[in-house]
PDB file of C-alpha atoms in Angstrom:
ATOM      1  CA  MET A   1     102.244 101.166 161.229  1.00  0.00           C
ATOM      2  CA  ARG A   2     103.684  99.047 159.446  1.00  0.00           C
ATOM      3  CA  THR A   3     102.058  98.285 156.610  1.00  0.00           C
ATOM      4  CA  ASN A   4     101.409 101.865 156.331  1.00  0.00           C
ATOM      5  CA  TYR A   5     104.981 103.024 156.651  1.00  0.00           C
ATOM      6  CA  SER A   6     106.168 100.129 153.871  1.00  0.00           C
ATOM      7  CA  GLU A   7     103.356 101.575 151.393  1.00  0.00           C
ATOM      8  CA  GLY A   8     104.666 105.159 151.562  1.00  0.00           C
ATOM      9  CA  ASN A   9     107.525 103.408 150.967  1.00  0.00           C
ATOM     10  CA  GLU A  10     106.614 101.896 147.928  1.00  0.00           C
ATOM     11  CA  VAL A  11     104.909 104.975 146.507  1.00  0.00           C
ATOM     12  CA  MET A  12     107.833 107.224 147.179  1.00  0.00           C
ATOM     13  CA  GLU A  13     109.820 104.741 145.105  1.00  0.00           C
ATOM     14  CA  ASN A  14     107.300 104.397 142.120  1.00  0.00           C
ATOM     15  CA  ILE A  15     107.527 108.480 142.449  1.00  0.00           C
ATOM     16  CA  GLN A  16     111.827 107.895 142.550  1.00  0.00           C
ATOM     17  CA  TYR A  17     111.396 105.816 139.998  1.00  0.00           C
ATOM     18  CA  PHE A  18     109.598 108.061 137.603  1.00  0.00           C
ATOM     19  CA  MET A  19     111.189 111.228 138.649  1.00  0.00           C
ATOM     20  CA  ALA A  20     114.871 109.192 137.452  1.00  0.00           C
ATOM     21  CA  ASN A  21     113.181 108.439 133.940  1.00  0.00           C
ATOM     22  CA  TRP A  22     111.034 111.416 132.872  1.00  0.00           C
ATOM     23  CA  LYS A  23     112.627 111.088 130.008  1.00  0.00           C
ATOM     24  CA  PHE A  24     112.181 108.147 129.065  1.00  0.00           C
ATOM     25  CA  HIS A  25     108.372 108.603 129.190  1.00  0.00           C
ATOM     26  CA  SER A  26     108.198 111.802 128.108  1.00  0.00           C
ATOM     27  CA  LEU A  27     109.879 110.835 125.058  1.00  0.00           C
ATOM     28  CA  THR A  28     107.585 107.461 124.617  1.00  0.00           C
ATOM     29  CA  LEU A  29     104.120 109.738 125.578  1.00  0.00           C
ATOM     30  CA  LEU A  30     105.444 112.756 123.204  1.00  0.00           C
ATOM     31  CA  LEU A  31     105.429 109.153 120.838  1.00  0.00           C
ATOM     32  CA  VAL A  32     102.149 108.111 121.622  1.00  0.00           C
ATOM     33  CA  VAL A  33     100.341 111.067 120.677  1.00  0.00           C
ATOM     34  CA  SER A  34     102.415 111.636 117.498  1.00  0.00           C
ATOM     35  CA  TRP A  35     101.295 107.633 116.724  1.00  0.00           C
ATOM     36  CA  TYR A  36      97.529 109.384 117.621  1.00  0.00           C
ATOM     37  CA  GLY A  37      97.528 112.026 114.939  1.00  0.00           C
ATOM     38  CA  ILE A  38      99.261 110.095 111.845  1.00  0.00           C
ATOM     39  CA  SER A  39      97.345 107.125 112.267  1.00  0.00           C
ATOM     40  CA  THR A  40      94.230 109.768 112.648  1.00  0.00           C
ATOM     41  CA  THR A  41      95.084 111.488 109.710  1.00  0.00           C
ATOM     42  CA  ILE A  42      95.589 108.466 106.930  1.00  0.00           C
ATOM     43  CA  ILE A  43      92.649 106.762 107.554  1.00  0.00           C
ATOM     44  CA  LEU A  44      90.910 110.002 106.917  1.00  0.00           C
ATOM     45  CA  LEU A  45      92.414 110.892 104.269  1.00  0.00           C
ATOM     46  CA  THR A  46      92.554 107.433 102.264  1.00  0.00           C
ATOM     47  CA  LYS A  47      88.838 107.312 103.789  1.00  0.00           C
ATOM     48  CA  TRP A  48      88.645 110.417 101.311  1.00  0.00           C
ATOM     49  CA  ALA A  49      89.933 109.386  98.627  1.00  0.00           C
ATOM     50  CA  VAL A  50      89.108 106.185  98.090  1.00  0.00           C
ATOM     51  CA  SER A  51      85.179 106.786  98.729  1.00  0.00           C
ATOM     52  CA  GLU A  52      85.192 110.942  97.848  1.00  0.00           C
ATOM     53  CA  VAL A  53      87.119 111.533  94.598  1.00  0.00           C
ATOM     54  CA  PRO A  54      85.249 110.265  91.321  1.00  0.00           C
ATOM     55  CA  GLY A  55      86.402 107.392  90.062  1.00  0.00           C
ATOM     56  CA  PHE A  56      90.320 106.809  92.090  1.00  0.00           C
ATOM     57  CA  GLU A  57      89.123 102.948  93.648  1.00  0.00           C
ATOM     58  CA  PHE A  58      92.162 101.510  94.023  1.00  0.00           C
ATOM     59  CA  PRO A  59      93.241 100.385  98.559  1.00  0.00           C
ATOM     60  CA  LEU A  60      95.641  98.458  96.747  1.00  0.00           C
ATOM     61  CA  LEU A  61      96.917 101.166  94.575  1.00  0.00           C
ATOM     62  CA  ILE A  62      97.377 103.355  97.564  1.00  0.00           C
ATOM     63  CA  THR A  63      99.012 100.684  99.636  1.00  0.00           C
ATOM     64  CA  THR A  64     102.020  99.722  97.490  1.00  0.00           C
ATOM     65  CA  THR A  65     102.121 103.454  96.621  1.00  0.00           C
ATOM     66  CA  ASN A  66     102.438 104.129 101.345  1.00  0.00           C
ATOM     67  CA  ASN A  67     104.882 101.320 101.372  1.00  0.00           C
ATOM     68  CA  LEU A  68     106.928 102.784  97.625  1.00  0.00           C
ATOM     69  CA  GLY A  69     107.480 106.653  99.608  1.00  0.00           C
ATOM     70  CA  ALA A  70     108.635 105.415 102.636  1.00  0.00           C
ATOM     71  CA  PHE A  71     111.122 102.718 101.147  1.00  0.00           C
ATOM     72  CA  VAL A  72     111.976 106.636  99.543  1.00  0.00           C
ATOM     73  CA  TRP A  73     112.278 107.895 102.414  1.00  0.00           C
ATOM     74  CA  SER A  74     114.269 105.240 104.326  1.00  0.00           C
ATOM     75  CA  PHE A  75     116.949 105.197 101.402  1.00  0.00           C
ATOM     76  CA  LEU A  76     117.457 109.619 101.811  1.00  0.00           C
ATOM     77  CA  PHE A  77     117.603 110.044 105.161  1.00  0.00           C
ATOM     78  CA  ILE A  78     119.903 106.577 105.665  1.00  0.00           C
ATOM     79  CA  ARG A  79     121.965 108.112 103.285  1.00  0.00           C
ATOM     80  CA  PHE A  80     121.721 111.229 103.070  1.00  0.00           C
ATOM     81  CA  VAL A  81     120.950 111.980 107.076  1.00  0.00           C
ATOM     82  CA  VAL A  82     122.039 108.604 108.823  1.00  0.00           C
ATOM     83  CA  ASN A  83     125.195 107.890 105.561  1.00  0.00           C
ATOM     84  CA  ASN A  84     125.343 104.249 105.901  1.00  0.00           C
ATOM     85  CA  ILE A  85     123.693 101.459 103.926  1.00  0.00           C
ATOM     86  CA  PRO A  86     122.904  98.423 106.007  1.00  0.00           C
ATOM     87  CA  HIS A  87     124.427  95.267 104.793  1.00  0.00           C
ATOM     88  CA  CYS A  88     121.534  92.510 105.099  1.00  0.00           C
ATOM     89  CA  SER A  89     121.966  88.723 104.019  1.00  0.00           C
ATOM     90  CA  LYS A  90     119.561  86.486 101.987  1.00  0.00           C
ATOM     91  CA  GLU A  91     118.869  83.883 104.858  1.00  0.00           C
ATOM     92  CA  ARG A  92     117.907  87.698 106.508  1.00  0.00           C
ATOM     93  CA  LEU A  93     116.425  89.200 104.338  1.00  0.00           C
ATOM     94  CA  LEU A  94     113.199  86.251 103.486  1.00  0.00           C
ATOM     95  CA  TYR A  95     113.518  84.940 107.078  1.00  0.00           C
ATOM     96  CA  SER A  96     113.489  87.972 109.316  1.00  0.00           C
ATOM     97  CA  PHE A  97     112.197  91.003 106.755  1.00  0.00           C
ATOM     98  CA  PHE A  98     110.444  89.397 104.377  1.00  0.00           C
ATOM     99  CA  PRO A  99     107.308  87.808 107.355  1.00  0.00           C
ATOM    100  CA  VAL A 100     105.974  91.417 108.270  1.00  0.00           C
ATOM    101  CA  SER A 101     107.180  92.770 104.773  1.00  0.00           C
ATOM    102  CA  VAL A 102     103.463  90.682 103.947  1.00  0.00           C
ATOM    103  CA  GLY A 103     101.959  91.046 107.325  1.00  0.00           C
ATOM    104  CA  ILE A 104     101.488  94.730 107.077  1.00  0.00           C
ATOM    105  CA  ALA A 105     100.655  93.807 103.065  1.00  0.00           C
ATOM    106  CA  LEU A 106      98.024  92.528 104.850  1.00  0.00           C
ATOM    107  CA  GLU A 107      97.352  94.140 107.156  1.00  0.00           C
ATOM    108  CA  ILE A 108      97.168  98.162 105.478  1.00  0.00           C
ATOM    109  CA  GLY A 109      95.693  96.025 101.932  1.00  0.00           C
ATOM    110  CA  LEU A 110      92.958  94.249 103.567  1.00  0.00           C
ATOM    111  CA  SER A 111      92.425  97.157 106.062  1.00  0.00           C
ATOM    112  CA  ASN A 112      91.873  99.342 102.962  1.00  0.00           C
ATOM    113  CA  ILE A 113      89.787  97.293 100.757  1.00  0.00           C
ATOM    114  CA  ALA A 114      87.512  97.152 104.524  1.00  0.00           C
ATOM    115  CA  LEU A 115      87.557 101.019 103.959  1.00  0.00           C
ATOM    116  CA  SER A 116      85.823 101.349 100.865  1.00  0.00           C
ATOM    117  CA  LEU A 117      83.130  98.712 102.291  1.00  0.00           C
ATOM    118  CA  LEU A 118      82.262 100.264 105.897  1.00  0.00           C
ATOM    119  CA  SER A 119      82.453 103.380 107.812  1.00  0.00           C
ATOM    120  CA  VAL A 120      85.736 104.936 109.117  1.00  0.00           C
ATOM    121  CA  ALA A 121      84.176 104.658 112.626  1.00  0.00           C
ATOM    122  CA  LEU A 122      82.841 100.512 112.219  1.00  0.00           C
ATOM    123  CA  SER A 123      85.964 100.354 110.964  1.00  0.00           C
ATOM    124  CA  THR A 124      87.430 102.432 113.895  1.00  0.00           C
ATOM    125  CA  LEU A 125      85.567  99.421 115.993  1.00  0.00           C
ATOM    126  CA  LEU A 126      86.737  96.623 114.843  1.00  0.00           C
ATOM    127  CA  LYS A 127      90.378  97.653 114.949  1.00  0.00           C
ATOM    128  CA  GLY A 128      89.611  97.238 118.970  1.00  0.00           C
ATOM    129  CA  SER A 129      90.252  93.708 117.789  1.00  0.00           C
ATOM    130  CA  ALA A 130      94.143  94.423 118.114  1.00  0.00           C
ATOM    131  CA  PRO A 131      94.961  93.538 122.266  1.00  0.00           C
ATOM    132  CA  LEU A 132      93.425  90.015 120.929  1.00  0.00           C
ATOM    133  CA  PHE A 133      95.519  88.730 118.192  1.00  0.00           C
ATOM    134  CA  VAL A 134      98.376  90.429 119.417  1.00  0.00           C
ATOM    135  CA  MET A 135      98.381  87.900 122.773  1.00  0.00           C
ATOM    136  CA  PHE A 136      97.651  85.691 120.656  1.00  0.00           C
ATOM    137  CA  TRP A 137     100.562  85.841 118.586  1.00  0.00           C
ATOM    138  CA  GLY A 138     102.643  87.563 121.278  1.00  0.00           C
ATOM    139  CA  LEU A 139     101.030  83.453 122.942  1.00  0.00           C
ATOM    140  CA  LEU A 140     102.728  81.444 119.353  1.00  0.00           C
ATOM    141  CA  LEU A 141     105.889  83.333 119.389  1.00  0.00           C
ATOM    142  CA  GLY A 142     106.733  83.658 123.021  1.00  0.00           C
ATOM    143  CA  THR A 143     106.602  87.545 123.677  1.00  0.00           C
ATOM    144  CA  GLU A 144     104.134  87.253 125.769  1.00  0.00           C
ATOM    145  CA  VAL A 145     103.015  84.785 128.470  1.00  0.00           C
ATOM    146  CA  PHE A 146     100.401  83.393 129.992  1.00  0.00           C
ATOM    147  CA  LYS A 147      97.930  84.880 132.437  1.00  0.00           C
ATOM    148  CA  LEU A 148      94.275  83.171 133.027  1.00  0.00           C
ATOM    149  CA  ASN A 149      92.588  86.592 134.121  1.00  0.00           C
ATOM    150  CA  LEU A 150      93.924  87.296 130.755  1.00  0.00           C
ATOM    151  CA  PHE A 151      90.649  85.032 129.641  1.00  0.00           C
ATOM    152  CA  PHE A 152      88.173  87.577 131.010  1.00  0.00           C
ATOM    153  CA  SER A 153      89.615  90.566 129.756  1.00  0.00           C
ATOM    154  CA  ILE A 154      88.896  89.061 125.736  1.00  0.00           C
ATOM    155  CA  GLY A 155      86.146  87.717 126.881  1.00  0.00           C
ATOM    156  CA  LEU A 156      85.088  91.554 127.085  1.00  0.00           C
ATOM    157  CA  ILE A 157      87.163  92.684 124.103  1.00  0.00           C
ATOM    158  CA  CYS A 158      84.898  89.377 122.186  1.00  0.00           C
ATOM    159  CA  LEU A 159      81.368  90.686 123.570  1.00  0.00           C
ATOM    160  CA  GLY A 160      82.030  94.260 122.482  1.00  0.00           C
ATOM    161  CA  LEU A 161      83.165  93.568 119.767  1.00  0.00           C
ATOM    162  CA  ALA A 162      79.406  92.577 118.541  1.00  0.00           C
ATOM    163  CA  LEU A 163      77.627  94.505 120.343  1.00  0.00           C
ATOM    164  CA  THR A 164      79.849  97.253 118.539  1.00  0.00           C
ATOM    165  CA  SER A 165      78.433  95.132 114.737  1.00  0.00           C
ATOM    166  CA  VAL A 166      75.479  94.882 115.543  1.00  0.00           C
ATOM    167  CA  GLY A 167      73.260  97.472 113.179  1.00  0.00           C
ATOM    168  CA  ASN A 168      76.230  97.155 110.849  1.00  0.00           C
ATOM    169  CA  TYR A 169      76.668  93.400 108.931  1.00  0.00           C
ATOM    170  CA  ALA A 170      72.984  94.419 106.268  1.00  0.00           C
ATOM    171  CA  GLY A 171      75.960  94.617 102.901  1.00  0.00           C
ATOM    172  CA  ASN A 172      78.968  94.937 105.145  1.00  0.00           C
ATOM    173  CA  THR A 173      79.768  91.630 106.083  1.00  0.00           C
ATOM    174  CA  LEU A 174      82.288  90.666 103.756  1.00  0.00           C
ATOM    175  CA  GLY A 175      84.607  94.303 104.960  1.00  0.00           C
ATOM    176  CA  ILE A 176      84.341  93.035 108.865  1.00  0.00           C
ATOM    177  CA  ILE A 177      86.147  89.379 107.873  1.00  0.00           C
ATOM    178  CA  LEU A 178      88.490  91.606 105.657  1.00  0.00           C
ATOM    179  CA  GLN A 179      89.291  94.376 108.682  1.00  0.00           C
ATOM    180  CA  LEU A 180      89.373  91.266 111.197  1.00  0.00           C
ATOM    181  CA  THR A 181      91.950  89.471 108.416  1.00  0.00           C
ATOM    182  CA  ALA A 182      93.319  92.309 108.727  1.00  0.00           C
ATOM    183  CA  VAL A 183      93.981  92.968 112.381  1.00  0.00           C
ATOM    184  CA  ALA A 184      94.738  90.274 112.332  1.00  0.00           C
ATOM    185  CA  ALA A 185      97.902  90.091 110.382  1.00  0.00           C
ATOM    186  CA  GLY A 186      99.127  93.155 112.503  1.00  0.00           C
ATOM    187  CA  GLY A 187      99.263  91.152 115.341  1.00  0.00           C
ATOM    188  CA  PHE A 188     101.761  88.953 113.761  1.00  0.00           C
ATOM    189  CA  ARG A 189     103.983  91.031 112.197  1.00  0.00           C
ATOM    190  CA  TRP A 190     103.918  93.599 115.684  1.00  0.00           C
ATOM    191  CA  CYS A 191     105.177  90.530 116.915  1.00  0.00           C
ATOM    192  CA  LEU A 192     108.230  89.908 114.945  1.00  0.00           C
ATOM    193  CA  MET A 193     108.628  93.564 115.257  1.00  0.00           C
ATOM    194  CA  GLN A 194     108.635  92.841 118.214  1.00  0.00           C
ATOM    195  CA  ILE A 195     111.492  89.978 118.215  1.00  0.00           C
ATOM    196  CA  LEU A 196     113.238  92.488 115.418  1.00  0.00           C
ATOM    197  CA  LEU A 197     113.779  95.321 116.951  1.00  0.00           C
ATOM    198  CA  GLN A 198     114.110  94.223 121.151  1.00  0.00           C
ATOM    199  CA  ARG A 199     116.882  91.423 120.698  1.00  0.00           C
ATOM    200  CA  ARG A 200     119.594  92.848 123.236  1.00  0.00           C
ATOM    201  CA  GLY A 201     123.476  91.735 122.481  1.00  0.00           C
ATOM    202  CA  ASP A 202     122.384  90.519 118.474  1.00  0.00           C
ATOM    203  CA  GLU A 203     123.494  91.269 115.307  1.00  0.00           C
ATOM    204  CA  HIS A 204     119.943  90.520 113.698  1.00  0.00           C
ATOM    205  CA  ARG A 205     118.734  93.194 115.654  1.00  0.00           C
ATOM    206  CA  VAL A 206     118.016  96.659 113.363  1.00  0.00           C
ATOM    207  CA  SER A 207     117.156  99.756 114.030  1.00  0.00           C
ATOM    208  CA  ALA A 208     113.632 101.600 113.008  1.00  0.00           C
ATOM    209  CA  LEU A 209     114.509 102.917 109.942  1.00  0.00           C
ATOM    210  CA  GLU A 210     116.990  99.677 108.901  1.00  0.00           C
ATOM    211  CA  LEU A 211     113.365  97.845 108.904  1.00  0.00           C
ATOM    212  CA  THR A 212     111.407 100.457 106.806  1.00  0.00           C
ATOM    213  CA  TYR A 213     114.036 100.456 104.734  1.00  0.00           C
ATOM    214  CA  TYR A 214     113.963  97.294 103.533  1.00  0.00           C
ATOM    215  CA  THR A 215     110.071  95.771 103.919  1.00  0.00           C
ATOM    216  CA  ALA A 216     108.923  99.369 103.159  1.00  0.00           C
ATOM    217  CA  PRO A 217     110.243  97.558  99.486  1.00  0.00           C
ATOM    218  CA  LEU A 218     109.251  94.183 100.458  1.00  0.00           C
ATOM    219  CA  THR A 219     105.183  94.674 100.559  1.00  0.00           C
ATOM    220  CA  ALA A 220     105.086  96.829  97.983  1.00  0.00           C
ATOM    221  CA  LEU A 221     106.916  94.033  96.097  1.00  0.00           C
ATOM    222  CA  VAL A 222     104.205  91.418  98.026  1.00  0.00           C
ATOM    223  CA  LEU A 223     101.430  93.697  96.943  1.00  0.00           C
ATOM    224  CA  PHE A 224     102.302  94.198  93.023  1.00  0.00           C
ATOM    225  CA  PRO A 225     100.903  90.971  91.441  1.00  0.00           C
ATOM    226  CA  PHE A 226      97.459  91.880  93.306  1.00  0.00           C
ATOM    227  CA  VAL A 227      97.383  95.381  92.349  1.00  0.00           C
ATOM    228  CA  VAL A 228      98.231  94.358  88.554  1.00  0.00           C
ATOM    229  CA  GLY A 229      95.207  91.394  88.861  1.00  0.00           C
ATOM    230  CA  LEU A 230      92.346  93.435  90.586  1.00  0.00           C
ATOM    231  CA  GLU A 231      93.068  97.313  89.945  1.00  0.00           C
ATOM    232  CA  GLY A 232      95.596  97.448  86.876  1.00  0.00           C
ATOM    233  CA  LYS A 233      92.983  98.106  84.019  1.00  0.00           C
ATOM    234  CA  SER A 234      90.735 100.209  85.642  1.00  0.00           C
ATOM    235  CA  PHE A 235      93.623 101.511  87.486  1.00  0.00           C
ATOM    236  CA  VAL A 236      94.461 102.236  82.899  1.00  0.00           C
ATOM    237  CA  ALA A 237      90.848 102.953  82.183  1.00  0.00           C
ATOM    238  CA  TYR A 238      91.069 105.775  85.142  1.00  0.00           C
ATOM    239  CA  LEU A 239      93.812 107.570  83.190  1.00  0.00           C
ATOM    240  CA  THR A 240      92.476 107.984  80.399  1.00  0.00           C
ATOM    241  CA  ASN A 241      89.540 108.819  81.527  1.00  0.00           C
ATOM    242  CA  THR A 242      90.091 111.951  84.084  1.00  0.00           C
ATOM    243  CA  ALA A 243      91.407 114.695  82.836  1.00  0.00           C
ATOM    244  CA  SER A 244      95.704 115.138  83.770  1.00  0.00           C
ATOM    245  CA  SER A 245      95.481 117.961  86.839  1.00  0.00           C
ATOM    246  CA  GLN A 246      93.671 115.484  88.480  1.00  0.00           C
ATOM    247  CA  VAL A 247      95.881 112.638  88.281  1.00  0.00           C
ATOM    248  CA  ALA A 248      98.497 115.703  89.031  1.00  0.00           C
ATOM    249  CA  TYR A 249      96.415 115.980  91.931  1.00  0.00           C
ATOM    250  CA  MET A 250      95.638 112.706  93.286  1.00  0.00           C
ATOM    251  CA  ILE A 251     100.055 111.840  93.379  1.00  0.00           C
ATOM    252  CA  LEU A 252     100.203 114.622  95.255  1.00  0.00           C
ATOM    253  CA  ILE A 253      97.860 113.113  97.915  1.00  0.00           C
ATOM    254  CA  LEU A 254      99.534 109.869  97.261  1.00  0.00           C
ATOM    255  CA  LEU A 255     103.070 111.734  98.313  1.00  0.00           C
ATOM    256  CA  LEU A 256     101.107 113.137 101.194  1.00  0.00           C
ATOM    257  CA  ILE A 257      99.678 109.580 102.597  1.00  0.00           C
ATOM    258  CA  SER A 258     103.206 107.790 101.645  1.00  0.00           C
ATOM    259  CA  THR A 259     104.718 110.828 103.622  1.00  0.00           C
ATOM    260  CA  PHE A 260     102.308 109.812 106.330  1.00  0.00           C
ATOM    261  CA  VAL A 261     103.037 106.457 106.241  1.00  0.00           C
ATOM    262  CA  PHE A 262     106.719 106.956 106.252  1.00  0.00           C
ATOM    263  CA  LEU A 263     105.973 109.227 109.385  1.00  0.00           C
ATOM    264  CA  LEU A 264     104.350 106.725 111.225  1.00  0.00           C
ATOM    265  CA  LEU A 265     106.708 103.602 110.295  1.00  0.00           C
ATOM    266  CA  ILE A 266     109.287 105.065 111.788  1.00  0.00           C
ATOM    267  CA  VAL A 267     106.954 106.460 114.893  1.00  0.00           C
ATOM    268  CA  GLU A 268     106.011 102.827 115.328  1.00  0.00           C
ATOM    269  CA  TYR A 269     108.549 101.007 115.778  1.00  0.00           C
ATOM    270  CA  LEU A 270     110.374 103.951 118.208  1.00  0.00           C
ATOM    271  CA  LEU A 271     106.833 103.061 119.575  1.00  0.00           C
ATOM    272  CA  VAL A 272     107.633  98.528 120.063  1.00  0.00           C
ATOM    273  CA  ARG A 273     111.185  99.203 120.538  1.00  0.00           C
ATOM    274  CA  ARG A 274     110.643 101.100 123.057  1.00  0.00           C
ATOM    275  CA  THR A 275     107.194  99.004 125.487  1.00  0.00           C
ATOM    276  CA  SER A 276     105.749  95.355 123.699  1.00  0.00           C
ATOM    277  CA  SER A 277     103.538  94.476 120.677  1.00  0.00           C
ATOM    278  CA  LEU A 278     101.215  94.340 122.974  1.00  0.00           C
ATOM    279  CA  ALA A 279     101.560  98.625 124.879  1.00  0.00           C
ATOM    280  CA  MET A 280     101.433  99.233 121.324  1.00  0.00           C
ATOM    281  CA  ALA A 281      97.566  97.707 120.232  1.00  0.00           C
ATOM    282  CA  VAL A 282      96.257  98.667 123.941  1.00  0.00           C
ATOM    283  CA  ALA A 283      97.298 101.989 122.927  1.00  0.00           C
ATOM    284  CA  ALA A 284      95.535 101.797 118.479  1.00  0.00           C
ATOM    285  CA  VAL A 285      91.725 100.689 121.439  1.00  0.00           C
ATOM    286  CA  PHE A 286      91.802 104.087 123.196  1.00  0.00           C
ATOM    287  CA  LYS A 287      93.159 105.297 119.771  1.00  0.00           C
ATOM    288  CA  GLU A 288      89.958 104.242 117.827  1.00  0.00           C
ATOM    289  CA  GLY A 289      88.408 107.068 119.717  1.00  0.00           C
ATOM    290  CA  THR A 290      89.979 110.198 117.899  1.00  0.00           C
ATOM    291  CA  THR A 291      89.132 107.535 114.636  1.00  0.00           C
ATOM    292  CA  ILE A 292      85.748 107.627 114.863  1.00  0.00           C
ATOM    293  CA  VAL A 293      84.858 111.519 116.029  1.00  0.00           C
ATOM    294  CA  GLY A 294      87.080 112.445 112.850  1.00  0.00           C
ATOM    295  CA  GLY A 295      84.970 110.042 110.998  1.00  0.00           C
ATOM    296  CA  ALA A 296      81.828 111.448 112.852  1.00  0.00           C
ATOM    297  CA  ILE A 297      82.236 115.038 111.564  1.00  0.00           C
ATOM    298  CA  TRP A 298      84.074 114.356 108.005  1.00  0.00           C
ATOM    299  CA  PHE A 299      82.059 111.974 106.991  1.00  0.00           C
ATOM    300  CA  HIS A 300      79.233 112.241 109.133  1.00  0.00           C
ATOM    301  CA  ASP A 301      78.903 109.218 110.111  1.00  0.00           C
ATOM    302  CA  ARG A 302      76.389 107.461 113.011  1.00  0.00           C
ATOM    303  CA  LEU A 303      76.519 105.271 115.685  1.00  0.00           C
ATOM    304  CA  SER A 304      73.900 103.708 117.785  1.00  0.00           C
ATOM    305  CA  ILE A 305      73.998 103.754 121.530  1.00  0.00           C
ATOM    306  CA  VAL A 306      74.933  99.989 121.348  1.00  0.00           C
ATOM    307  CA  ASN A 307      77.873 100.518 118.776  1.00  0.00           C
ATOM    308  CA  VAL A 308      79.378 102.517 121.887  1.00  0.00           C
ATOM    309  CA  VAL A 309      77.957 100.995 124.389  1.00  0.00           C
ATOM    310  CA  GLY A 310      80.179  98.019 122.589  1.00  0.00           C
ATOM    311  CA  PHE A 311      83.121  99.871 121.931  1.00  0.00           C
ATOM    312  CA  VAL A 312      82.786 100.579 126.136  1.00  0.00           C
ATOM    313  CA  VAL A 313      83.174  97.206 126.765  1.00  0.00           C
ATOM    314  CA  CYS A 314      86.055  96.622 123.617  1.00  0.00           C
ATOM    315  CA  GLN A 315      88.134  99.328 126.530  1.00  0.00           C
ATOM    316  CA  MET A 316      86.420  97.736 130.239  1.00  0.00           C
ATOM    317  CA  GLY A 317      89.144  94.234 128.885  1.00  0.00           C
ATOM    318  CA  ILE A 318      92.339  96.168 128.003  1.00  0.00           C
ATOM    319  CA  LEU A 319      91.705  98.890 131.472  1.00  0.00           C
ATOM    320  CA  TRP A 320      91.967  94.541 133.186  1.00  0.00           C
ATOM    321  CA  ILE A 321      94.618  94.052 131.008  1.00  0.00           C
ATOM    322  CA  LEU A 322      95.889  97.242 132.270  1.00  0.00           C
ATOM    323  CA  HIS A 323      95.323  96.549 135.751  1.00  0.00           C
ATOM    324  CA  TYR A 324      97.153  93.070 135.738  1.00  0.00           C
TER     325      TYR A 324
END
């Protein structure tokens, strides 16, 4: 009886806790759903821009314009809505914001290149390794605590990743390597963002809008030399040989994508502040299912039974992390 009574009390305490914090949980759920929708839209629009528009194969340029657009939006909000442009020292810019920008540049840039080499489905499935890399960086940077049960969950995730790639290696080795490297860079920058966003009683703590304001232009700056070196000549040739109406249409598409990127960054930063980088990685894996469906419908990507089983095994590993 005492056991049942104590269990009943625990259930009631959980219910009371949820009711007392329902606004927090509701807003978090709204942010997660928004994050799912915006991220899926960006992936599908980028895939279309890279693969469906004749001659427009500039993933690094897309990433650069995305971040420049996000910077412009953040500046407009800070200047005319918040009406307070934050001051930042050179040391803070170099040691706090620049590493995050490098991580973003590597993650998005390499992911965009990989997306031009892989199907949406395979690219999305490979992103299921995000919790593995976030946990690795989290242990190194002190945002996560080591637990033995993580070995089991990580093992399931790795097994699932191996299965998701079965039958897709032909001609896609470079794309797979680039995508996994992008995910590793993403785990690094997520952990850094968590440190910056969750500091309490620290003058170096930043808001989501401020983080976007400083990291977006730095990300574009990091990418610019690679854009010039790898895509500069091809882009000039594209502008020369393409009708002005087609170029104007692509500019509108890039502006649209950059607007979605700005919204995604703000939502992502708010979620990291409210939860953790690992929680974001876990949510990201579940998000990939939405992108897979979108890719199958829009681009007619095909998945084998083994690929699907591998993705399910990945989810089992993620659920194990959530359970413990």
